[in-house]
Short mmCIF file of C-alpha atoms and ligand atoms in Angstrom, two decimals:
data_model
loop_
_atom_site.label_atom_id
_atom_site.label_comp_id
_atom_site.label_asym_id
_atom_site.label_seq_id
_atom_site.Cartn_x
_atom_site.Cartn_y
_atom_site.Cartn_z
CA MET A 1 43.57 -7.95 -42.49
CA SER A 2 42.81 -5.07 -44.83
CA ALA A 3 41.38 -1.79 -43.65
CA LYS A 4 38.16 -2.66 -45.41
CA GLY A 5 37.99 -5.92 -43.46
CA ILE A 6 38.50 -4.15 -40.12
CA VAL A 7 35.75 -1.63 -40.87
CA PHE A 8 33.43 -4.48 -41.78
CA VAL A 9 34.14 -6.35 -38.54
CA VAL A 10 33.65 -3.21 -36.42
CA LEU A 11 30.38 -2.41 -38.17
CA THR A 12 29.10 -5.96 -37.69
CA LEU A 13 30.01 -5.87 -33.99
CA CYS A 14 28.21 -2.54 -33.49
CA ALA A 15 25.13 -3.75 -35.34
CA SER A 16 24.94 -7.00 -33.44
CA SER A 17 25.33 -5.34 -30.05
CA VAL A 18 22.52 -2.85 -30.85
CA PHE A 19 20.40 -5.70 -32.16
CA SER A 20 20.91 -7.88 -29.12
CA ARG A 21 20.04 -5.02 -26.76
CA MET A 22 16.76 -4.38 -28.53
CA THR A 23 15.48 -7.91 -28.85
CA TYR A 24 16.84 -9.78 -25.91
CA ASP A 25 15.85 -13.39 -26.03
CA CYS A 26 13.13 -13.90 -23.43
CA GLY A 27 13.48 -17.65 -23.63
CA GLU A 28 10.99 -20.26 -24.68
CA LYS A 29 8.76 -20.08 -21.63
CA LEU A 30 8.35 -16.31 -21.90
CA LEU A 31 7.36 -16.52 -25.55
CA GLY A 32 5.35 -13.51 -26.60
CA CYS A 33 6.79 -11.27 -23.90
CA PHE A 34 9.16 -8.40 -24.55
CA CYS A 35 12.51 -8.45 -22.78
CA GLY A 36 15.01 -5.63 -23.02
CA ASN A 37 16.13 -2.16 -22.06
CA ILE A 38 13.64 0.57 -22.67
CA TYR A 39 13.68 4.27 -21.99
CA LEU A 40 11.36 5.32 -19.20
CA ASP A 41 10.87 8.93 -18.13
CA GLY A 42 13.14 10.37 -20.79
CA SER A 43 16.73 9.40 -20.23
CA GLU A 44 16.62 6.55 -17.72
CA THR A 45 16.67 3.06 -19.19
CA LYS A 46 15.33 0.02 -17.41
CA TYR A 47 15.46 -3.65 -18.17
CA VAL A 48 11.80 -4.54 -18.67
CA VAL A 49 10.02 -7.86 -19.09
CA ASN A 50 6.64 -7.04 -20.59
CA CYS A 51 4.01 -9.79 -20.83
CA THR A 52 0.92 -7.73 -21.68
CA ASN A 53 -2.23 -9.50 -22.93
CA GLN A 54 -0.51 -12.80 -23.63
CA GLY A 55 -3.41 -14.93 -22.44
CA PHE A 56 -1.30 -16.61 -19.77
CA THR A 57 -3.32 -18.62 -17.27
CA ASN A 58 -0.46 -19.40 -14.90
CA VAL A 59 2.76 -17.73 -13.76
CA ASP A 60 5.12 -20.66 -14.27
CA MET A 61 7.14 -18.71 -16.83
CA LEU A 62 8.09 -16.07 -14.24
CA THR A 63 10.74 -18.37 -12.79
CA ASP A 64 12.55 -17.77 -16.08
CA ILE A 65 12.77 -13.99 -16.09
CA PRO A 66 16.29 -12.77 -16.84
CA ILE A 67 18.44 -11.76 -13.88
CA GLU A 68 18.71 -8.22 -15.28
CA THR A 69 14.98 -7.62 -14.93
CA GLU A 70 14.24 -4.36 -13.13
CA MET A 71 10.59 -4.03 -14.05
CA LEU A 72 8.05 -6.77 -14.61
CA VAL A 73 4.88 -5.86 -16.51
CA PHE A 74 2.50 -8.78 -16.37
CA VAL A 75 -0.94 -7.34 -17.12
CA GLY A 76 -4.12 -8.42 -18.88
CA ASN A 77 -3.70 -12.15 -18.36
CA ASN A 78 -5.97 -14.49 -16.41
CA ILE A 79 -4.51 -15.73 -13.13
CA PRO A 80 -7.28 -16.48 -10.57
CA THR A 81 -4.79 -17.69 -7.96
CA LEU A 82 -1.24 -16.55 -7.42
CA PRO A 83 0.62 -19.61 -6.08
CA TRP A 84 3.56 -19.64 -3.69
CA ASN A 85 6.89 -18.26 -4.68
CA ILE A 86 6.24 -17.05 -8.20
CA PHE A 87 9.85 -16.11 -8.92
CA GLY A 88 11.40 -19.38 -7.83
CA ASP A 89 15.04 -19.10 -6.90
CA MET A 90 16.19 -15.81 -5.49
CA ASN A 91 18.82 -15.02 -8.11
CA LYS A 92 16.08 -14.30 -10.62
CA SER A 93 14.80 -11.21 -8.89
CA VAL A 94 17.84 -9.52 -7.41
CA ASN A 95 17.36 -6.42 -9.59
CA LEU A 96 13.58 -6.24 -9.53
CA LYS A 97 12.29 -2.79 -8.53
CA GLU A 98 8.75 -2.69 -9.88
CA ILE A 99 6.03 -5.29 -10.43
CA ASP A 100 2.84 -4.47 -12.31
CA MET A 101 0.26 -7.26 -12.17
CA SER A 102 -2.84 -5.21 -13.01
CA ASN A 103 -5.90 -6.59 -14.69
CA ASN A 104 -5.19 -10.28 -14.25
CA ASN A 105 -8.49 -11.25 -12.64
CA ILE A 106 -6.51 -12.27 -9.54
CA MET A 107 -8.88 -13.47 -6.81
CA GLU A 108 -6.44 -14.87 -4.29
CA ILE A 109 -2.82 -14.24 -3.41
CA LYS A 110 -1.37 -17.08 -1.38
CA GLY A 111 0.57 -16.11 1.70
CA LYS A 112 3.97 -16.77 0.26
CA ALA A 113 3.27 -15.87 -3.37
CA TYR A 114 5.86 -13.15 -3.34
CA HIS A 115 9.20 -14.44 -2.18
CA HIS A 116 12.57 -12.93 -2.92
CA VAL A 117 11.15 -9.51 -3.58
CA SER A 118 13.19 -7.56 -1.05
CA THR A 119 14.39 -5.14 -3.73
CA VAL A 120 10.91 -4.29 -5.03
CA GLU A 121 9.77 -0.72 -4.33
CA THR A 122 6.54 -0.53 -6.35
CA LEU A 123 3.80 -3.15 -6.49
CA ILE A 124 0.77 -2.53 -8.71
CA LEU A 125 -2.26 -4.80 -8.40
CA ASN A 126 -4.93 -2.51 -9.88
CA HIS A 127 -8.15 -3.85 -11.42
CA ASN A 128 -8.20 -7.33 -9.98
CA ASN A 129 -10.85 -9.30 -8.11
CA LEU A 130 -9.12 -9.91 -4.79
CA THR A 131 -10.75 -11.45 -1.76
CA ILE A 132 -8.81 -11.18 1.48
CA SER A 133 -11.50 -12.32 3.92
CA ASN A 134 -12.51 -15.81 4.85
CA LYS A 135 -15.66 -16.92 3.10
CA GLY A 136 -17.39 -19.87 4.70
CA ASP A 137 -14.94 -22.72 4.70
CA GLU A 138 -12.63 -21.02 2.21
CA ASN A 139 -9.60 -19.33 3.67
CA TYR A 140 -8.72 -16.29 1.58
CA HIS A 141 -7.16 -14.39 4.42
CA HIS A 142 -3.38 -14.42 4.21
CA PRO A 143 -2.11 -11.81 6.68
CA ARG A 144 1.47 -12.19 5.53
CA MET A 145 0.60 -11.61 1.91
CA PHE A 146 3.07 -8.75 1.43
CA SER A 147 5.51 -9.70 4.16
CA ASN A 148 8.52 -10.12 1.89
CA PHE A 149 8.27 -6.65 0.41
CA VAL A 150 10.56 -5.20 3.03
CA ASN A 151 11.48 -2.26 0.82
CA LEU A 152 8.09 -1.53 -0.67
CA LYS A 153 7.43 2.20 -1.06
CA ALA A 154 4.29 2.33 -3.20
CA LEU A 155 1.36 -0.08 -3.17
CA HIS A 156 -1.34 0.37 -5.80
CA LEU A 157 -4.66 -1.33 -5.01
CA THR A 158 -7.05 0.72 -7.18
CA ASN A 159 -10.18 -1.30 -7.92
CA ALA A 160 -8.26 -4.33 -6.71
CA PHE A 161 -10.91 -5.98 -4.56
CA ALA A 162 -13.98 -7.97 -5.57
CA ASP A 163 -17.20 -5.94 -5.68
CA ASN A 164 -19.47 -5.98 -2.62
CA THR A 165 -16.53 -6.39 -0.31
CA GLY A 166 -17.94 -5.68 3.13
CA ASP A 167 -16.82 -3.61 6.08
CA ASP A 168 -14.44 -6.39 7.07
CA LEU A 169 -12.13 -5.22 4.27
CA ALA A 170 -10.72 -2.74 6.80
CA ASP A 171 -10.16 -5.45 9.43
CA ASP A 172 -8.44 -7.70 6.94
CA LEU A 173 -6.37 -4.90 5.43
CA HIS A 174 -5.24 -3.86 8.89
CA ASP A 175 -4.28 -7.43 9.67
CA ILE A 176 -2.27 -7.62 6.45
CA PHE A 177 -0.55 -4.28 7.10
CA MET A 178 0.20 -5.34 10.67
CA ASN A 179 1.68 -8.69 9.69
CA SER A 180 3.49 -7.64 6.53
CA GLY A 181 5.82 -5.12 8.14
CA LEU A 182 5.55 -2.54 5.37
CA ASP A 183 7.76 -0.13 7.25
CA LYS A 184 8.92 1.84 4.24
CA LEU A 185 5.58 2.18 2.50
CA TYR A 186 4.76 5.84 1.88
CA LYS A 187 2.13 5.73 -0.86
CA LEU A 188 -1.06 3.67 -0.73
CA HIS A 189 -3.71 3.68 -3.45
CA LEU A 190 -7.15 2.32 -2.54
CA GLU A 191 -9.38 4.13 -5.02
CA GLN A 192 -12.56 2.64 -6.50
CA ASN A 193 -12.99 -0.15 -3.96
CA GLU A 194 -16.56 0.62 -2.84
CA ILE A 195 -15.28 1.19 0.68
CA LYS A 196 -18.15 2.42 2.87
CA SER A 197 -16.60 2.50 6.27
CA PHE A 198 -13.63 1.27 8.23
CA ARG A 199 -14.91 -0.85 11.07
CA ASP A 200 -11.32 -0.96 12.27
CA GLN A 201 -10.41 2.67 12.90
CA ASN A 202 -6.72 1.94 13.15
CA VAL A 203 -6.55 0.38 9.70
CA PHE A 204 -3.51 2.43 8.60
CA CYS A 205 -1.79 2.74 11.98
CA ASP A 206 0.74 -0.01 11.28
CA LEU A 207 2.21 1.82 8.31
CA PRO A 208 4.71 3.98 10.20
CA ASN A 209 5.98 5.89 7.16
CA ILE A 210 2.78 6.38 5.24
CA ARG A 211 2.60 9.84 3.65
CA ASP A 212 0.00 9.66 0.88
CA ILE A 213 -3.30 7.80 1.18
CA TYR A 214 -5.54 7.78 -1.87
CA LEU A 215 -9.17 6.91 -1.12
CA ALA A 216 -10.98 8.70 -3.95
CA ASP A 217 -14.07 7.20 -5.59
CA ASN A 218 -15.27 5.22 -2.57
CA TYR A 219 -18.38 5.70 -0.37
CA ILE A 220 -16.64 6.89 2.79
CA PRO A 221 -19.01 9.10 4.84
CA GLY A 222 -16.44 10.97 6.92
CA LEU A 223 -13.08 10.78 8.56
CA ASN A 224 -14.00 7.44 10.10
CA PHE A 225 -10.47 6.20 10.59
CA ASN A 226 -7.65 7.22 12.88
CA ILE A 227 -5.24 9.71 11.36
CA SER A 228 -3.58 10.83 14.57
CA CYS A 229 -1.39 7.73 14.46
CA LEU A 230 -0.09 8.65 10.98
CA LYS A 231 2.76 10.90 12.00
CA LYS A 232 4.04 11.48 8.47
CA LEU A 233 0.71 11.96 6.70
CA ARG A 234 1.09 14.52 3.95
CA PHE A 235 -1.82 13.92 1.58
CA LEU A 236 -5.25 12.46 2.17
CA ASP A 237 -7.38 12.03 -0.92
CA LEU A 238 -11.11 11.75 -0.18
CA GLU A 239 -12.39 13.16 -3.47
CA HIS A 240 -15.74 11.83 -4.67
CA ASN A 241 -16.85 9.92 -1.57
CA ASN A 242 -20.07 10.10 0.47
CA ILE A 243 -19.17 12.88 2.92
CA THR A 244 -22.25 14.90 3.86
CA LYS A 245 -20.58 16.70 6.74
CA LEU A 246 -17.40 16.86 8.77
CA SER A 247 -17.85 17.14 12.51
CA GLN A 248 -16.01 19.54 14.77
CA ARG A 249 -14.05 16.60 16.14
CA GLU A 250 -12.98 15.51 12.66
CA LEU A 251 -11.88 19.05 11.77
CA GLU A 252 -9.88 19.23 14.98
CA SER A 253 -8.16 15.93 14.27
CA LEU A 254 -7.14 17.34 10.87
CA ASP A 255 -5.78 20.48 12.53
CA TRP A 256 -3.61 18.32 14.77
CA MET A 257 -1.90 16.95 11.65
CA ALA A 258 -0.85 20.41 10.40
CA PRO A 259 1.49 23.14 11.68
CA PRO A 260 2.22 24.15 14.34
CA HIS A 261 1.48 20.67 15.75
CA VAL A 262 3.62 18.86 13.17
CA GLU A 263 6.42 20.03 10.93
CA GLY A 264 5.15 18.95 7.53
CA THR A 265 2.07 20.20 5.76
CA LEU A 266 -1.10 18.19 5.26
CA THR A 267 -3.17 18.48 2.09
CA ILE A 268 -6.66 17.03 1.82
CA ASP A 269 -8.97 16.67 -1.13
CA ILE A 270 -12.70 16.66 -0.35
CA ARG A 271 -14.04 17.84 -3.69
CA ARG A 272 -17.10 16.21 -5.26
CA ASN A 273 -18.69 15.04 -2.01
CA PRO A 274 -22.42 15.40 -1.25
CA LEU A 275 -21.90 18.01 1.51
CA LYS A 276 -25.23 19.29 2.81
CA CYS A 277 -25.92 23.03 2.68
CA ASP A 278 -26.49 23.30 6.41
CA PRO A 279 -24.94 24.97 9.47
CA ALA A 280 -22.32 22.20 9.74
CA THR A 281 -21.08 23.05 6.27
CA LYS A 282 -21.02 26.75 7.16
CA THR A 283 -18.77 25.75 10.06
CA LEU A 284 -16.67 23.75 7.63
CA TYR A 285 -16.30 26.84 5.44
CA GLY A 286 -15.18 28.90 8.42
CA TRP A 287 -12.66 26.22 9.33
CA MET A 288 -11.38 26.15 5.76
CA GLN A 289 -10.54 29.87 6.06
CA ARG A 290 -8.62 29.42 9.32
CA THR A 291 -6.92 26.05 9.16
CA ASN A 292 -3.31 25.36 8.28
CA VAL A 293 -4.40 22.24 6.41
CA THR A 294 -4.16 22.82 2.67
CA ILE A 295 -7.47 22.10 0.97
CA ARG A 296 -7.17 21.18 -2.65
CA GLY A 297 -9.50 23.08 -4.99
CA LYS A 298 -10.91 25.06 -2.06
CA GLU A 299 -12.77 27.51 -4.31
CA SER A 300 -14.59 24.80 -6.22
CA ILE A 301 -16.10 22.93 -3.26
CA GLN A 302 -19.91 22.92 -3.34
CA CYS A 303 -22.72 21.75 -1.13
CA HIS A 304 -25.94 20.04 -2.15
CA SER A 305 -29.32 21.54 -1.39
CA ALA A 306 -32.36 19.46 -2.26
CA LYS A 307 -34.98 22.22 -2.47
CA PHE A 308 -38.21 21.98 -4.46
CA GLY A 309 -37.42 18.38 -5.41
CA THR A 310 -34.30 19.25 -7.38
CA ASN A 311 -30.68 19.10 -6.32
CA HIS A 312 -28.95 22.47 -6.34
CA LEU A 313 -25.20 22.87 -6.07
CA ILE A 314 -24.17 25.89 -4.07
CA ASN A 315 -20.67 27.24 -3.67
CA LEU A 316 -19.59 27.18 -0.02
CA LYS A 317 -18.72 30.86 -0.13
CA THR A 318 -22.23 31.74 -1.29
CA LEU A 319 -23.64 29.53 1.45
CA ALA A 320 -21.50 31.15 4.13
CA GLU A 321 -22.35 34.68 3.01
CA GLY A 322 -25.96 34.00 3.92
CA LYS A 323 -28.71 32.04 2.33
CA HIS A 324 -30.96 35.17 2.28
CA ALA A 325 -28.89 36.71 -0.47
CA THR A 326 -29.49 33.77 -2.74
CA VAL A 327 -33.16 33.44 -1.74
CA SER A 328 -33.98 37.14 -2.32
CA LYS A 329 -32.14 37.03 -5.62
CA GLY A 330 -34.28 34.08 -6.62
CA VAL A 331 -37.45 35.80 -5.46
CA THR A 332 -36.60 38.94 -7.42
CA VAL A 333 -36.08 36.98 -10.59
CA LEU A 334 -39.36 35.15 -10.00
CA LEU A 335 -41.24 38.43 -9.45
CA VAL A 336 -39.86 40.03 -12.61
CA ILE A 337 -40.90 36.97 -14.61
CA LEU A 338 -44.39 37.00 -13.09
CA VAL A 339 -44.86 40.71 -13.85
CA LEU A 340 -43.74 40.18 -17.44
CA VAL A 341 -46.16 37.29 -17.82
CA LEU A 342 -48.98 39.38 -16.37
CA ILE A 343 -48.29 42.29 -18.72
CA SER A 344 -48.21 40.07 -21.76
CA LEU A 345 -51.45 38.33 -20.71
CA ILE A 346 -53.23 41.68 -20.34
CA SER A 347 -51.90 42.91 -23.68
CA ALA A 348 -53.03 39.72 -25.36
CA TYR A 349 -56.49 40.07 -23.79
CA VAL A 350 -56.78 43.68 -24.87
CA TYR A 351 -55.64 42.88 -28.38
CA LEU A 352 -57.98 39.89 -28.83
CA SER A 353 -61.06 41.69 -27.57
CA LYS A 354 -60.37 45.12 -28.97
CA ASP A 355 -63.65 45.28 -30.97
CA LYS A 356 -65.77 44.36 -27.97
CA LEU A 357 -63.98 46.92 -25.90
CA LYS A 358 -64.48 49.57 -28.56
CA ASN A 359 -68.23 48.83 -28.60
CA LYS A 360 -68.48 48.98 -24.84
CA LEU A 361 -66.17 51.90 -24.30
CA GLY A 362 -67.35 53.91 -27.35
CA PRO A 363 -70.60 55.27 -25.82
CA ILE A 364 -68.95 56.01 -22.52
CA LEU A 365 -66.24 57.99 -24.22
CA ASP A 366 -68.86 59.80 -26.30
CA LYS A 367 -70.75 60.78 -23.14
CA VAL A 368 -67.62 61.95 -21.48
CA THR A 369 -66.60 64.13 -24.41
CA ARG A 370 -70.09 65.55 -24.69
CA LYS A 371 -70.17 66.32 -20.99
CA VAL A 372 -66.86 68.04 -21.28
CA GLN A 373 -68.17 70.06 -24.21
CA TYR A 374 -71.28 71.02 -22.25
CA THR A 375 -69.33 72.08 -19.26
CA THR A 376 -67.01 74.14 -21.41
CA ILE A 377 -69.95 75.78 -23.09
CA GLU A 378 -71.60 76.40 -19.72
CA SER A 379 -68.50 77.86 -18.24
CA GLN A 380 -68.03 80.06 -21.26
CA ALA A 381 -71.62 81.24 -20.97
CA VAL A 382 -71.02 82.50 -17.50
C1 LIG B 1 4.06 -3.27 -22.39
O1 LIG B 1 3.47 -3.70 -23.60
C2 LIG B 1 2.23 -3.09 -23.90
C3 LIG B 1 1.65 -3.74 -25.16
O2 LIG B 1 2.64 -4.06 -26.04
C4 LIG B 1 2.45 -1.60 -24.08
O3 LIG B 1 1.23 -0.96 -24.37
C5 LIG B 1 3.03 -1.04 -22.80
O4 LIG B 1 3.31 0.35 -22.97
C6 LIG B 1 4.30 -1.77 -22.41
N1 LIG B 1 4.74 -1.29 -21.11
C7 LIG B 1 6.00 -0.93 -20.86
C8 LIG B 1 6.28 -0.40 -19.50
O5 LIG B 1 6.87 -0.98 -21.69
C1 LIG B 2 22.79 -17.32 -6.60
O1 LIG B 2 23.95 -16.54 -6.85
C2 LIG B 2 25.01 -16.71 -5.92
C3 LIG B 2 26.13 -15.76 -6.28
O2 LIG B 2 25.64 -14.53 -6.65
C4 LIG B 2 25.48 -18.16 -5.96
O3 LIG B 2 26.50 -18.36 -5.00
C5 LIG B 2 24.30 -19.08 -5.67
O4 LIG B 2 24.71 -20.43 -5.82
C6 LIG B 2 23.15 -18.78 -6.61
N1 LIG B 2 22.02 -19.60 -6.23
C7 LIG B 2 21.34 -20.36 -7.08
C8 LIG B 2 20.22 -21.18 -6.49
O5 LIG B 2 21.58 -20.39 -8.27
C1 LIG B 3 -14.89 -11.87 -9.03
O1 LIG B 3 -14.96 -12.88 -8.05
C2 LIG B 3 -16.28 -13.26 -7.68
C3 LIG B 3 -16.17 -14.29 -6.59
O2 LIG B 3 -15.43 -13.80 -5.53
C4 LIG B 3 -17.02 -13.80 -8.90
O3 LIG B 3 -18.35 -14.10 -8.56
C5 LIG B 3 -17.01 -12.74 -10.01
O4 LIG B 3 -17.58 -13.24 -11.18
C6 LIG B 3 -15.59 -12.30 -10.30
N1 LIG B 3 -15.63 -11.17 -11.24
C7 LIG B 3 -14.92 -11.15 -12.36
C8 LIG B 3 -15.04 -9.93 -13.19
O5 LIG B 3 -14.21 -12.09 -12.68
C1 LIG B 4 -5.60 6.68 17.23
O1 LIG B 4 -4.18 6.59 17.31
C2 LIG B 4 -3.64 7.24 18.44
C3 LIG B 4 -2.13 7.22 18.29
O2 LIG B 4 -1.65 5.94 18.01
C4 LIG B 4 -4.13 6.54 19.69
O3 LIG B 4 -3.60 7.18 20.83
C5 LIG B 4 -5.66 6.59 19.73
O4 LIG B 4 -6.14 5.85 20.82
C6 LIG B 4 -6.24 6.03 18.45
N1 LIG B 4 -7.66 6.29 18.43
C7 LIG B 4 -8.57 5.31 18.35
C8 LIG B 4 -9.98 5.74 18.27
O5 LIG B 4 -8.26 4.13 18.30
C1 LIG B 5 -24.30 7.82 1.41
O1 LIG B 5 -24.80 8.48 2.59
C2 LIG B 5 -26.22 8.50 2.69
C3 LIG B 5 -26.63 9.28 3.92
O2 LIG B 5 -25.60 9.87 4.60
C4 LIG B 5 -26.75 7.09 2.76
O3 LIG B 5 -28.15 7.11 2.81
C5 LIG B 5 -26.30 6.32 1.52
O4 LIG B 5 -26.71 4.98 1.63
C6 LIG B 5 -24.78 6.39 1.38
N1 LIG B 5 -24.41 5.77 0.12
C7 LIG B 5 -23.63 4.68 0.05
C8 LIG B 5 -23.40 4.14 -1.30
O5 LIG B 5 -23.12 4.19 1.03
C1 LIG B 6 -1.38 28.03 11.74
O1 LIG B 6 0.01 28.16 11.93
C2 LIG B 6 0.41 29.37 12.59
C3 LIG B 6 1.93 29.42 12.59
O2 LIG B 6 2.49 28.18 12.87
C4 LIG B 6 -0.16 29.39 13.98
O3 LIG B 6 0.19 30.60 14.64
C5 LIG B 6 -1.68 29.27 13.89
O4 LIG B 6 -2.24 29.21 15.20
C6 LIG B 6 -2.07 28.05 13.11
N1 LIG B 6 -3.50 28.03 12.93
C7 LIG B 6 -4.27 27.02 13.34
C8 LIG B 6 -5.72 27.12 13.06
O5 LIG B 6 -3.80 26.04 13.90
#
């Protein structure tokens, strides 16, 4: 073979290997999906199967994902019910680390839907329409729903549940956590789920390694769940809930989760809550100055004061330094404005009726001047 021939063969081989890596054949069933290595977070490449917005109404094709698959992105389809064993035989998912099934309108996950997922570390089920409670005769409660995720580290359930999910969400979640053995889970997202309260206080107690609990954008009115059982808790996100006050007991239970009682630090986020501007919140401010719990955005926390029919936001520091300061400041401003208004009213009156005044005051002034003249004359005459 000539040198030219060798160069040609080498070039063709290079080109074909690059080509095959970029457009791996997903197979007939996965038509429309992307399969191949992509760069994630800069330098790391992952083998991704990406079936975004493909209009799938079942998950039959998932039994055909390539063995190399490390990340499955299956979002924006329409799968009301996830059936049993979506990946079929176990050799299909031996490399799977992350599953994203957001936005699929999923209402029910059957108890054994996820089989052969022992390698998966991240499961994302955001923006679905899940029901996990029994409704009438329908059984939607599958306590072992996540039981095969023995290595799961992060579970994302942001806006995952159907609207108007009642207080029993906590009971059912606890049951699922208890029966699924999520011993390695350290990050749990439950934002935007309209959670009002946890009827079951020990809802998170069966997650022995939980470190970060995200509960922002719910309607939680306080620390109405047990945190003393969460030995590794590191971050508790309660931003934008319905907390009007935190009781002494709740503050104490937070203190118990921070040094010197535990080794690690605890950070909480309680910004954007409707805290009342009352003595309890003054106590909260005092606690915030003393505690070893880190409070995110401490300076920006405000309380709500509904005075004179309008809602005022007051910085906690201002509140703690005494309401009188703010009141007297307000009164001063009001007084200055009133005085200014009074002065301008008088000026306007004087200006508008200046002729009348001249007519009325003219003779009086005349008399006065004359009198003065007389007296001067008289005094001079003496
Ligand atoms: C999956 O595909 C969608 C649409 O093509 C794209 O927006 C998204 O970034 C992809 N995700 C990944 C992880 O590659
Ligand atoms: C899965 O792979 C193993 C070897 O890695 C093989 O022995 C087994 O037969 C495979 N199972 C199936 C159902 O293909
Ligand atoms: C969510 O499920 C409920 C029934 O549980 C249904 O009434 C509702 O229409 C569903 N919402 C969406 C956006 O599909
Ligand atoms: C909270 O958890 C702790 C530790 O597991 C336990 O001792 C305590 O009884 C629990 N509190 C409630 C109210 O269940
Ligand atoms: C928020 O709390 C207030 C009183 O504490 C209560 O009246 C209101 O219903 C709560 N809002 C929601 C959405 O639960
Ligand atoms: C904060 O930690 C220090 C050192 O560990 C300790 O002396 C102090 O009592 C703690 N403060 C509170 C309020 O627990």
